[in-house]
Amino acid sequence: MDVRRRMAPPPAVGAPHRKAAGAPRALQAGDALPLPIRHTNLIFSALFAVSLAYLMRRWRAKIRSSIPFHVVSLTEILATFVLVASLIYLLSFFGIAFVQSIVSSTDEDDDFLVASSSSSSSAKAPAPAPAPPAQCGLLGSADAVSEKMPEEDEEIVAGVVAGKIPSYVLETKLGDCRRAAGLRREALRRITGRQIEGLPLDGFDYASILGQCCELPVGYVQLPVGIAGPLLLDGQRFYVPMATTEGCLVASTNRGCKAIAESGGASSVVLRDAMTRAPVARFPTARQAAQLKAFLEDPANFDTLSVVFNRSSRFGRLQTVQCAMAGRNIYMRFSCSTGDAMGMNMISKGVQNVLDYLQDDFPDMDVISISGNFCSDKKSAAVNWIEGRGKSVVCEAVIKEEIVRKVLKTNVQSLVELNVIKNLAGSAVAGALGGFNAHASNIVSAIFIATGQDPAQNVESSQCITMLEAINDGRDLHISVTMPSIEVGTVGGGTQLASQSACLDLLGVKGANRESPGTNARILATVVAGGVLAGELSLLSALAAGQLVKSHMKYNRSSRDMSKAASLSLTP
Ligand code: ADP
């Protein structure tokens, strides 16, 4: 049967089976003719009926006139062929897998059978889908597992499926992280009946995440990384990696970088560098809680506290302790420098040392939690906005009038006015908490993901006030972003994974800074602020010039070349 291709309709949300992005779509019976499926079905039904009626008539005629059956005319051969072809089409269309397998067995791209068998029987192990050689390692590997699984692996998978072997022990039991992930994935496929083919298994170092980044792995999500830059910041050129799936974001930030670079660059200042952790403790009375507050905030006790706190790390150095109370509960907000680490583990250890020490002098203290939310981690909170958390950074630039016109396609006055009405007044109307900006979190999240930061800390790290002023008699533009809570590190957590580490390396801030611990993390924080500065500049310009909707229509909803999108913008 001559099976021709046509454009696939968009897949339904939650469809049970999807090929990896970029992989050819599976052939289906409805692809037989380049017509709407309804018409194709009608044609094949008609062919089937006509050929069947014709052959039946010929059969009757042969019986009546005693003509042997094996004597066949050309028309009869043709009618038989049409009958068989239309029968195969109709059966395959209505999902009879056996027939479909005959139709598709010679087509290496076709995984229709896998789809239909898995959706029809969730308990059954799915048939292996053939994959092109280049993809075998990534997409076909799970199928390979089910196809050629050794007996021992088969037993382990069966044990996990039956609930006899806990999935989380596989790494320890097998001593092979890749194999553990593969078997867990196979068990998951059997339990759910879902193929998860688009989620690659191979091509990732599972040992690198063991015990620190992710538990119970079954694969990894792929994200594109784009580069904005060079970002000329403090006299250095940075090529800023951004992991995102939001069209126009990198292009827009890139345009902002261009405007900054052509105006002589941006400069930054780190106002404060301190991670915070605030345990909560309860006392029998508020008076006793207040005594601890007075003790912790008394400068005379700071040296003792810092000796105790600093014992746990070479890099964690206590800076301040600030307390708040709610009835007889006391919230002790410890701040400390953390070198090149983002510092949550480090500070938690130091805080625990201090709590253990305090217990002797304050025996009635009942520690409720090492974190009492006055820290405040991964929540929108005024304490971070006012006091800062992580790195507090201001980044500024003067954009020349000519660049505003040529690169940003707007003018200084419109930008200043827009910033007041949107980022300041508009956010005030909305009751924003640290949200006096156009889209700081877009840039923060993209850089965080690319460089292995904790994406959940985007909540406070994106707090930002964007200020725009006309200077030099109204000709040029002064733009600044003030970000009090950028929480980043270049050691620990996800920063040591291969891809994330490569992105840090690109920025020249990979790992620990040996000469001056903390410098790498501070530079990274300034790059985040610089990226936000570029993003704010470009988006506000697009809004001022009324380009936003136009650019989205042009680039965000089509598959066209993005190379010309540098002058465009994205969703604020
Ligand atoms: P976090 O506190 O951000 O969760 P980790 O505790 O996972 O980070 O990682 C910090 C680890 O890295 C600590 O064990 C620390 O001793 C070590 N380390 C090595 N060099 C540095 C450095 N320059 N700055 C901070 N930590 C460093």
Coordinates of C-alpha atoms and ligand atoms in Angstrom, one line a residue:
M1 CA 0.0 0.0 0.0
D2 CA 1.3 3.4 -0.9
V3 CA 1.3 5.2 2.4
R4 CA 2.0 8.9 2.1
R5 CA 2.6 11.3 4.9
R6 CA 0.9 14.5 5.9
M7 CA 1.1 16.9 8.7
A8 CA 0.2 15.4 12.1
P9 CA -2.6 17.0 14.1
P10 CA -1.4 18.5 17.4
P11 CA -1.2 15.7 20.1
A12 CA -3.9 15.7 22.7
V13 CA -2.9 16.8 26.2
G14 CA -2.1 13.8 28.3
A15 CA -2.0 11.5 25.2
P16 CA -0.6 8.1 26.4
H17 CA 2.1 7.9 23.9
R18 CA 4.3 10.6 22.4
K19 CA 7.5 10.4 20.4
A20 CA 10.5 12.5 21.4
A21 CA 10.6 16.1 20.1
G22 CA 12.0 16.1 16.7
A23 CA 11.4 12.4 16.1
P24 CA 9.3 11.5 13.0
R25 CA 5.6 11.0 13.7
A26 CA 4.3 7.5 13.6
L27 CA 2.4 6.4 10.5
Q28 CA -1.2 5.8 10.9
A29 CA -3.9 4.3 8.8
G30 CA -5.4 7.7 8.1
D31 CA -2.2 8.7 6.4
A32 CA -3.0 6.5 3.4
L33 CA -4.3 9.4 1.3
P34 CA -3.6 13.1 1.6
L35 CA -7.2 13.8 2.4
P36 CA -9.2 14.4 5.5
I37 CA -9.7 11.1 7.4
R38 CA -13.4 11.1 6.9
H39 CA -13.0 11.2 3.1
T40 CA -10.2 8.6 3.1
N41 CA -12.4 6.2 5.1
L42 CA -15.3 6.7 2.7
I43 CA -13.1 6.0 -0.3
F44 CA -11.7 2.8 1.2
S45 CA -15.1 1.7 2.4
A46 CA -16.5 2.2 -1.1
L47 CA -13.5 0.4 -2.7
F48 CA -14.1 -2.5 -0.3
A49 CA -17.8 -2.8 -1.0
V50 CA -17.4 -2.5 -4.8
S51 CA -14.5 -5.0 -5.0
L52 CA -16.3 -7.4 -2.7
A53 CA -19.6 -7.2 -4.7
Y54 CA -17.7 -7.6 -8.0
L55 CA -15.8 -10.7 -6.8
M56 CA -19.0 -12.3 -5.4
R57 CA -20.7 -11.8 -8.7
R58 CA -17.8 -13.3 -10.6
W59 CA -17.7 -16.2 -8.1
R60 CA -21.4 -16.9 -8.7
A61 CA -21.0 -16.7 -12.4
K62 CA -18.0 -19.2 -12.3
I63 CA -20.1 -21.7 -10.3
R64 CA -23.0 -21.4 -12.8
S65 CA -20.9 -21.8 -15.9
S66 CA -18.5 -24.3 -14.3
I67 CA -15.4 -22.2 -14.9
P68 CA -12.5 -23.4 -12.6
F69 CA -11.7 -20.9 -9.8
H70 CA -8.0 -20.7 -10.6
V71 CA -8.7 -19.2 -14.0
V72 CA -8.8 -15.5 -13.2
S73 CA -9.0 -12.5 -15.4
L74 CA -6.9 -9.3 -14.9
T75 CA -9.9 -7.4 -13.5
E76 CA -10.4 -10.2 -10.9
I77 CA -6.8 -9.9 -9.8
L78 CA -7.2 -6.2 -9.6
A79 CA -10.4 -6.5 -7.6
T80 CA -8.8 -9.0 -5.2
F81 CA -5.9 -6.6 -4.6
V82 CA -8.3 -3.7 -4.0
L83 CA -10.3 -5.8 -1.6
V84 CA -7.3 -6.9 0.4
A85 CA -5.8 -3.4 0.5
S86 CA -9.1 -1.7 1.6
L87 CA -9.7 -4.5 4.2
I88 CA -6.2 -3.9 5.7
Y89 CA -6.8 -0.1 5.7
L90 CA -10.2 -0.4 7.4
L91 CA -9.0 -2.9 10.0
S92 CA -5.9 -0.9 10.8
F93 CA -7.9 2.3 11.1
F94 CA -10.1 0.8 13.7
G95 CA -7.1 -0.3 15.7
I96 CA -6.5 -3.9 15.1
A97 CA -2.9 -4.1 16.2
F98 CA -2.2 -7.4 14.5
V99 CA -3.1 -6.1 11.1
Q100 CA -1.3 -2.8 11.8
S101 CA 1.9 -4.7 12.6
I102 CA 1.8 -6.3 9.2
V103 CA 1.3 -2.9 7.6
S104 CA 4.1 -1.3 9.5
S105 CA 6.6 -4.0 10.0
T106 CA 8.8 -2.8 7.3
D107 CA 8.6 0.9 8.3
E108 CA 11.4 1.6 10.8
D109 CA 9.8 4.9 12.0
D110 CA 6.5 3.4 12.8
D111 CA 5.7 2.8 16.5
F112 CA 1.9 2.8 16.1
L113 CA 1.8 -0.8 17.4
V114 CA 3.5 0.3 20.6
A115 CA 1.0 3.0 21.1
S116 CA -2.1 0.9 20.5
S117 CA -0.9 -2.1 22.5
S118 CA 0.0 0.0 25.5
S119 CA -3.2 1.9 25.5
S120 CA -5.2 -1.2 25.1
S121 CA -3.5 -3.2 27.8
S122 CA -1.8 -1.3 30.6
A123 CA -0.6 -4.4 32.4
K124 CA 1.3 -5.8 29.5
A125 CA 4.9 -4.9 28.8
P126 CA 4.9 -2.8 25.6
A127 CA 6.5 -4.0 22.5
P128 CA 9.8 -2.4 21.7
A129 CA 9.7 0.5 19.4
P130 CA 12.4 0.6 16.7
A131 CA 14.5 3.7 17.1
P132 CA 17.0 5.2 14.6
P133 CA 20.6 4.3 15.6
A134 CA 21.5 7.9 16.7
Q135 CA 18.7 7.9 19.2
C136 CA 19.1 4.4 20.6
G137 CA 21.1 5.6 23.5
L138 CA 18.7 8.2 24.5
L139 CA 15.2 7.3 23.5
G140 CA 15.2 3.6 22.6
S141 CA 17.1 2.5 25.7
A142 CA 14.1 1.8 27.8
D143 CA 12.7 -0.4 25.1
A144 CA 16.0 -2.1 24.9
V145 CA 15.8 -2.8 28.6
S146 CA 12.4 -4.5 28.3
E147 CA 13.5 -6.4 25.2
K148 CA 16.8 -7.9 26.3
M149 CA 16.6 -7.7 30.1
P150 CA 18.7 -10.3 31.9
E151 CA 16.8 -12.6 34.2
E152 CA 18.2 -11.0 37.3
D153 CA 17.0 -7.5 36.1
E154 CA 13.6 -9.0 35.2
E155 CA 13.3 -10.3 38.8
I156 CA 14.2 -6.9 40.3
V157 CA 11.7 -5.1 38.1
A158 CA 9.0 -7.6 39.0
G159 CA 9.9 -7.1 42.6
V160 CA 9.5 -3.3 42.3
V161 CA 6.3 -3.7 40.4
A162 CA 4.9 -6.0 43.1
G163 CA 6.0 -3.7 45.9
K164 CA 8.4 -6.3 47.3
I165 CA 11.5 -4.2 46.5
P166 CA 11.4 -0.5 47.5
S167 CA 12.3 1.5 44.4
Y168 CA 14.6 3.8 46.5
V169 CA 17.0 1.0 47.4
L170 CA 17.9 0.2 43.8
E171 CA 21.0 2.4 43.8
T172 CA 22.4 0.8 47.0
K173 CA 21.3 -2.7 46.0
L174 CA 22.8 -2.6 42.5
G175 CA 25.8 -0.3 43.1
D176 CA 25.1 1.0 39.5
C177 CA 23.1 4.2 39.3
R178 CA 22.4 4.0 35.6
R179 CA 21.2 0.5 35.9
A180 CA 19.1 1.4 38.9
A181 CA 17.4 4.3 37.0
G182 CA 16.8 2.0 34.0
L183 CA 15.1 -0.7 36.1
R184 CA 13.1 1.8 38.0
R185 CA 12.0 3.3 34.7
E186 CA 11.0 -0.1 33.4
A187 CA 9.0 -0.8 36.6
L188 CA 7.3 2.6 36.2
R189 CA 6.4 1.8 32.6
R190 CA 4.8 -1.5 33.6
I191 CA 3.0 0.0 36.5
T192 CA 1.6 3.0 34.6
G193 CA 1.4 1.6 31.1
R194 CA 3.0 4.9 30.0
Q195 CA 5.9 4.9 27.5
I196 CA 7.7 8.0 28.8
E197 CA 9.8 7.7 25.7
G198 CA 10.4 11.4 25.3
L199 CA 12.1 11.5 28.7
P200 CA 15.7 10.4 27.9
L201 CA 17.5 7.9 30.1
D202 CA 21.0 7.6 28.7
G203 CA 23.4 10.5 28.4
F204 CA 23.3 11.5 32.0
D205 CA 25.6 10.7 34.9
Y206 CA 23.2 9.3 37.6
A207 CA 26.1 8.9 40.0
S208 CA 26.6 12.7 40.1
I209 CA 23.1 13.3 41.6
L210 CA 23.2 10.4 44.1
G211 CA 22.5 11.6 47.6
Q212 CA 22.5 15.3 46.8
C213 CA 20.4 16.4 43.8
C214 CA 17.5 14.0 43.1
E215 CA 16.1 10.8 44.4
L216 CA 14.4 8.0 42.5
P217 CA 15.6 9.1 39.0
V218 CA 14.1 7.7 35.9
G219 CA 15.5 10.1 33.3
Y220 CA 16.2 13.7 32.8
V221 CA 14.4 16.7 31.2
Q222 CA 16.1 18.4 28.4
L223 CA 16.1 22.2 28.2
P224 CA 17.5 24.4 25.6
V225 CA 20.2 26.9 26.7
G226 CA 20.6 30.1 24.8
I227 CA 23.3 32.7 25.2
A228 CA 22.7 36.4 25.7
G229 CA 25.6 38.7 25.4
P230 CA 28.2 39.8 25.6
L231 CA 27.0 41.5 28.7
L232 CA 29.6 44.2 29.4
L233 CA 29.6 44.4 33.2
D234 CA 32.3 45.9 35.4
G235 CA 34.7 46.0 32.5
Q236 CA 34.3 42.2 31.7
R237 CA 32.4 40.5 28.9
F238 CA 30.0 37.8 30.0
Y239 CA 28.2 35.4 27.7
V240 CA 25.1 34.7 29.8
P241 CA 23.6 31.1 29.6
M242 CA 19.9 31.1 29.9
A243 CA 17.9 27.8 30.1
T244 CA 14.3 28.6 29.0
T245 CA 11.5 27.5 26.8
E246 CA 10.0 31.0 26.6
G247 CA 10.4 32.3 23.0
C248 CA 11.9 35.8 22.7
L249 CA 13.4 35.8 26.2
V250 CA 17.0 35.2 25.2
A251 CA 16.6 37.4 22.1
S252 CA 15.2 40.2 24.1
T253 CA 17.9 40.0 26.8
N254 CA 20.5 39.9 24.1
R255 CA 19.1 43.1 22.7
G256 CA 19.4 44.7 26.1
C257 CA 23.0 43.5 26.4
K258 CA 23.7 45.1 23.1
A259 CA 22.3 48.4 24.1
I260 CA 24.3 48.3 27.4
A261 CA 27.6 47.3 25.6
E262 CA 27.2 50.0 23.0
S263 CA 26.6 52.6 25.8
G264 CA 29.9 51.7 27.5
G265 CA 28.7 48.8 29.8
A266 CA 27.0 48.4 33.1
S267 CA 28.5 48.5 36.6
S268 CA 27.4 46.7 39.8
V269 CA 27.9 46.9 43.5
V270 CA 27.3 44.1 46.1
L271 CA 25.8 45.8 49.1
R272 CA 25.6 42.7 51.3
D273 CA 26.5 39.1 51.2
A274 CA 24.8 36.9 53.8
M275 CA 22.6 33.9 53.8
T276 CA 20.0 33.7 56.6
R277 CA 18.4 30.9 58.7
A278 CA 15.9 31.6 61.4
P279 CA 15.0 28.8 63.8
V280 CA 12.0 29.1 66.0
A281 CA 11.9 28.3 69.7
R282 CA 9.2 28.4 72.3
F283 CA 9.5 29.3 76.0
P284 CA 7.0 28.9 78.8
T285 CA 6.6 32.6 78.9
A286 CA 7.1 35.6 76.5
R287 CA 9.3 37.2 79.2
Q288 CA 11.8 34.3 79.0
A289 CA 11.7 34.4 75.2
A290 CA 12.5 38.2 75.4
Q291 CA 15.5 37.4 77.7
L292 CA 17.0 35.2 74.9
K293 CA 16.3 38.0 72.4
A294 CA 18.2 40.4 74.5
F295 CA 21.1 38.0 74.9
L296 CA 21.3 37.3 71.2
E297 CA 21.2 40.9 70.2
D298 CA 23.6 42.2 72.8
P299 CA 26.9 43.1 70.9
A300 CA 28.8 41.9 74.0
N301 CA 27.7 38.3 73.2
F302 CA 28.5 38.4 69.5
D303 CA 32.1 37.1 69.7
T304 CA 31.0 34.1 71.8
L305 CA 28.2 33.3 69.4
S306 CA 30.4 33.6 66.4
V307 CA 33.0 31.3 67.8
V308 CA 30.4 28.7 68.3
F309 CA 28.7 29.3 65.0
N310 CA 31.9 29.4 62.9
R311 CA 33.1 26.0 64.2
S312 CA 31.1 24.1 61.6
S313 CA 32.7 25.5 58.4
R314 CA 35.8 27.2 57.1
F315 CA 33.6 29.5 55.1
G316 CA 30.5 30.2 57.2
R317 CA 31.1 33.4 59.2
L318 CA 28.4 34.8 61.5
Q319 CA 27.5 38.4 60.7
T320 CA 24.3 39.2 62.7
V321 CA 21.5 37.8 64.7
Q322 CA 18.1 39.6 64.5
C323 CA 15.2 38.4 66.6
A324 CA 11.4 38.7 66.3
M325 CA 8.7 37.4 68.6
A326 CA 5.2 36.1 68.4
G327 CA 3.9 35.6 71.9
R328 CA 6.3 33.2 73.7
N329 CA 7.8 32.1 70.4
I330 CA 11.1 33.6 69.4
Y331 CA 12.4 33.7 65.8
M332 CA 16.2 34.1 65.6
R333 CA 17.4 35.3 62.1
F334 CA 21.1 34.4 61.8
S335 CA 23.0 35.9 58.9
C336 CA 26.4 34.6 57.7
S337 CA 28.7 34.8 54.8
T338 CA 29.0 31.4 53.0
G339 CA 32.0 31.7 50.6
D340 CA 31.1 30.5 47.2
A341 CA 28.3 28.3 48.4
M342 CA 24.7 29.5 48.3
G343 CA 24.9 28.4 51.9
M344 CA 21.7 26.8 53.2
N345 CA 23.5 23.7 54.5
M346 CA 26.4 25.6 55.8
I347 CA 24.3 28.1 57.8
S348 CA 22.0 25.3 59.1
K349 CA 25.0 23.6 60.7
G350 CA 26.2 26.8 62.3
V351 CA 22.8 27.6 63.6
Q352 CA 22.5 24.1 65.1
N353 CA 25.8 24.6 66.9
V354 CA 24.4 27.8 68.5
L355 CA 21.1 26.2 69.5
D356 CA 23.0 23.4 71.2
Y357 CA 25.2 25.9 73.0
L358 CA 22.2 28.1 74.1
Q359 CA 20.3 25.1 75.5
D360 CA 22.7 25.0 78.5
D361 CA 22.0 28.6 79.5
F362 CA 18.3 28.6 78.5
P363 CA 17.1 25.1 79.6
D364 CA 13.5 26.1 79.1
M365 CA 14.0 26.8 75.4
D366 CA 12.1 24.3 73.3
V367 CA 13.4 24.4 69.7
I368 CA 10.4 23.9 67.5
S369 CA 12.1 24.0 64.1
I370 CA 15.5 24.8 62.6
S371 CA 13.5 27.0 60.2
G372 CA 10.7 29.2 61.5
N373 CA 10.0 31.0 58.2
F374 CA 11.6 34.3 59.3
C375 CA 14.6 33.2 57.2
S376 CA 12.7 33.4 54.7
D377 CA 13.5 30.7 52.2
K378 CA 11.4 30.3 49.0
K379 CA 8.5 32.4 50.2
S380 CA 7.6 35.9 49.2
A381 CA 8.5 37.9 52.4
A382 CA 9.1 41.5 53.3
V383 CA 12.0 40.5 55.5
N384 CA 14.1 39.6 52.5
W385 CA 13.0 42.6 50.5
I386 CA 14.0 45.0 53.4
E387 CA 16.9 43.2 55.0
G388 CA 18.3 41.2 52.1
R389 CA 19.1 37.5 51.8
G390 CA 22.1 36.1 49.8
K391 CA 23.6 38.8 47.8
S392 CA 22.1 42.3 47.7
V393 CA 23.1 43.8 44.4
V394 CA 22.6 47.1 42.5
C395 CA 23.4 47.2 38.8
E396 CA 23.2 50.4 36.7
A397 CA 24.0 51.7 33.3
V398 CA 23.7 54.9 31.3
I399 CA 22.1 54.3 27.9
K400 CA 22.9 56.9 25.4
E401 CA 20.0 58.7 23.6
E402 CA 21.2 57.5 20.2
I403 CA 21.3 53.8 21.4
V404 CA 17.8 54.1 22.9
R405 CA 16.6 55.3 19.5
K406 CA 18.6 52.9 17.2
V407 CA 18.8 49.7 19.3
L408 CA 15.8 50.0 21.5
K409 CA 13.6 51.8 19.0
T410 CA 12.0 54.1 21.5
N411 CA 12.9 57.3 23.3
V412 CA 14.1 58.2 26.8
Q413 CA 11.0 60.1 27.9
S414 CA 8.6 57.2 27.0
L415 CA 10.8 54.7 28.9
V416 CA 10.9 56.9 32.0
E417 CA 7.2 57.5 32.0
L418 CA 6.4 53.8 31.3
N419 CA 8.6 52.7 34.2
V420 CA 6.8 55.1 36.7
I421 CA 3.3 54.1 35.6
K422 CA 4.0 50.4 35.2
N423 CA 6.8 49.2 37.5
L424 CA 6.3 51.7 40.3
A425 CA 2.6 52.8 40.4
G426 CA 1.2 49.7 38.7
S427 CA 3.0 47.4 41.1
A428 CA 1.9 49.5 44.1
V429 CA -1.7 49.2 42.9
A430 CA -1.2 45.5 42.7
G431 CA 0.2 45.4 46.3
A432 CA 3.5 44.0 45.0
L433 CA 6.2 42.8 47.5
G434 CA 9.5 43.4 45.8
G435 CA 7.9 43.2 42.4
F436 CA 8.6 46.6 41.1
N437 CA 10.0 45.4 37.8
A438 CA 8.8 44.2 34.4
H439 CA 10.1 40.6 34.4
A440 CA 13.2 40.1 36.6
S441 CA 12.1 36.5 37.4
N442 CA 12.3 35.6 33.7
I443 CA 16.0 36.2 33.6
V444 CA 16.7 35.0 37.1
S445 CA 15.0 31.7 36.5
A446 CA 16.7 31.1 33.2
I447 CA 20.2 31.8 34.6
F448 CA 19.4 29.8 37.8
I449 CA 18.4 26.7 35.8
A450 CA 21.4 27.0 33.5
T451 CA 23.9 27.4 36.3
G452 CA 22.5 24.8 38.8
Q453 CA 21.0 27.2 41.3
D454 CA 17.9 26.2 43.3
P455 CA 15.1 27.4 41.0
A456 CA 12.6 27.6 43.9
Q457 CA 14.7 30.5 45.3
N458 CA 13.6 32.4 42.3
V459 CA 10.8 33.6 44.6
E460 CA 13.0 36.0 46.6
S461 CA 15.9 36.2 44.2
S462 CA 13.7 37.9 41.7
Q463 CA 12.7 40.7 44.1
C464 CA 13.8 43.8 42.2
I465 CA 13.0 47.5 41.8
T466 CA 13.8 48.9 38.4
M467 CA 14.5 52.7 38.3
L468 CA 14.7 54.8 35.1
E469 CA 15.7 58.4 35.0
A470 CA 16.4 60.9 32.3
I471 CA 19.9 62.4 32.7
N472 CA 22.2 64.8 30.9
D473 CA 19.4 67.3 30.2
G474 CA 16.9 64.6 29.4
R475 CA 19.0 63.1 26.6
D476 CA 20.3 59.9 28.1
L477 CA 18.8 57.2 30.3
H478 CA 20.0 56.1 33.7
I479 CA 18.7 52.6 34.4
S480 CA 19.2 50.6 37.6
V481 CA 18.0 47.4 39.1
T482 CA 18.2 46.9 42.9
M483 CA 17.9 43.2 43.9
P484 CA 18.3 42.6 47.7
S485 CA 18.0 38.8 47.7
I486 CA 20.0 37.0 45.0
E487 CA 20.7 33.6 46.3
V488 CA 23.4 31.9 44.3
G489 CA 26.4 29.7 44.7
T490 CA 29.2 28.2 42.5
V491 CA 29.8 25.1 44.7
G492 CA 27.4 22.6 46.1
G493 CA 23.9 21.5 45.0
G494 CA 23.3 21.4 41.3
T495 CA 26.3 23.5 40.4
Q496 CA 28.6 20.5 40.2
L497 CA 26.5 18.7 37.5
A498 CA 28.2 18.5 34.1
S499 CA 25.9 20.9 32.1
Q500 CA 25.4 23.4 34.9
S501 CA 29.1 23.4 35.7
A502 CA 29.9 24.0 32.0
C503 CA 27.6 27.1 32.1
L504 CA 29.4 28.4 35.2
D505 CA 32.7 27.8 33.4
L506 CA 31.5 29.9 30.5
L507 CA 31.0 32.7 32.9
G508 CA 34.4 32.1 34.5
V509 CA 32.9 31.4 37.9
K510 CA 33.0 27.6 38.1
G511 CA 33.6 26.1 41.6
A512 CA 35.3 27.6 44.5
N513 CA 37.5 30.7 44.2
R514 CA 40.7 29.7 45.9
E515 CA 42.3 33.1 46.2
S516 CA 39.3 34.9 47.5
P517 CA 36.4 32.5 48.6
G518 CA 33.1 34.0 47.8
T519 CA 34.2 36.0 44.8
N520 CA 32.8 33.6 42.2
A521 CA 29.4 33.5 43.8
R522 CA 29.4 37.3 44.1
I523 CA 30.3 37.7 40.4
L524 CA 27.5 35.3 39.5
A525 CA 25.1 37.4 41.5
T526 CA 26.2 40.5 39.6
V527 CA 25.8 38.7 36.3
V528 CA 22.2 37.8 37.3
A529 CA 21.6 41.5 38.1
G530 CA 23.2 42.5 34.9
G531 CA 21.1 40.1 32.9
V532 CA 18.0 41.5 34.6
L533 CA 19.1 45.0 33.7
A534 CA 19.4 44.0 30.1
G535 CA 16.0 42.2 30.2
E536 CA 14.2 45.1 31.8
L537 CA 15.7 47.6 29.3
S538 CA 14.6 45.5 26.3
L539 CA 11.1 44.6 27.5
L540 CA 10.3 48.1 28.7
S541 CA 11.5 49.4 25.3
A542 CA 9.3 46.9 23.4
L543 CA 6.3 48.0 25.5
A544 CA 7.1 51.6 25.0
A545 CA 7.4 51.1 21.3
G546 CA 4.2 49.0 21.2
Q547 CA 6.1 46.0 19.8
L548 CA 5.1 43.4 22.3
V549 CA 2.1 41.8 20.6
K550 CA 3.6 42.1 17.2
S551 CA 6.8 40.3 18.2
H552 CA 4.9 37.5 19.9
M553 CA 2.8 37.0 16.8
K554 CA 5.8 37.0 14.7
Y555 CA 8.2 34.8 16.6
N556 CA 6.7 33.1 19.6
R557 CA 3.9 31.3 17.8
S558 CA 5.8 30.2 14.7
S559 CA 8.7 28.0 13.9
R560 CA 10.5 30.7 12.1
D561 CA 14.2 31.6 12.4
M562 CA 14.7 33.5 15.6
S563 CA 17.9 35.2 14.4
K564 CA 16.1 38.4 13.7
A565 CA 14.3 38.5 17.0
A566 CA 16.9 40.6 18.8
S567 CA 14.8 43.6 18.6
L568 CA 11.8 41.9 20.2
S569 CA 10.3 41.2 23.5
L570 CA 8.3 38.8 25.6
T571 CA 5.5 38.5 28.1
P572 CA 6.0 40.9 31.0
Ligands
ADP1 P1 25.2 24.9 50.5 O1 25.5 25.3 51.9 O2 25.0 26.0 49.5 O3 24.0 23.9 50.5 P2 27.1 22.8 50.4 O4 27.2 22.7 51.9 O5 26.4 21.7 49.7 O6 26.4 24.2 50.0 O7 28.5 23.1 49.8 C1 29.4 23.8 50.3 C2 30.6 22.9 50.6 O8 31.7 23.3 49.7 C3 31.1 22.9 52.0 O9 31.4 21.6 52.4 C4 32.3 23.8 51.9 O10 33.3 23.4 52.9 C5 32.8 23.5 50.5 N1 33.6 24.6 49.9 C6 34.8 24.4 49.3 N2 35.2 25.6 48.8 C7 34.3 26.5 49.2 C8 34.1 27.9 49.0 N3 35.1 28.7 48.3 N4 33.0 28.5 49.4 C9 32.1 27.8 50.1 N5 32.2 26.5 50.3 C10 33.3 25.8 49.9

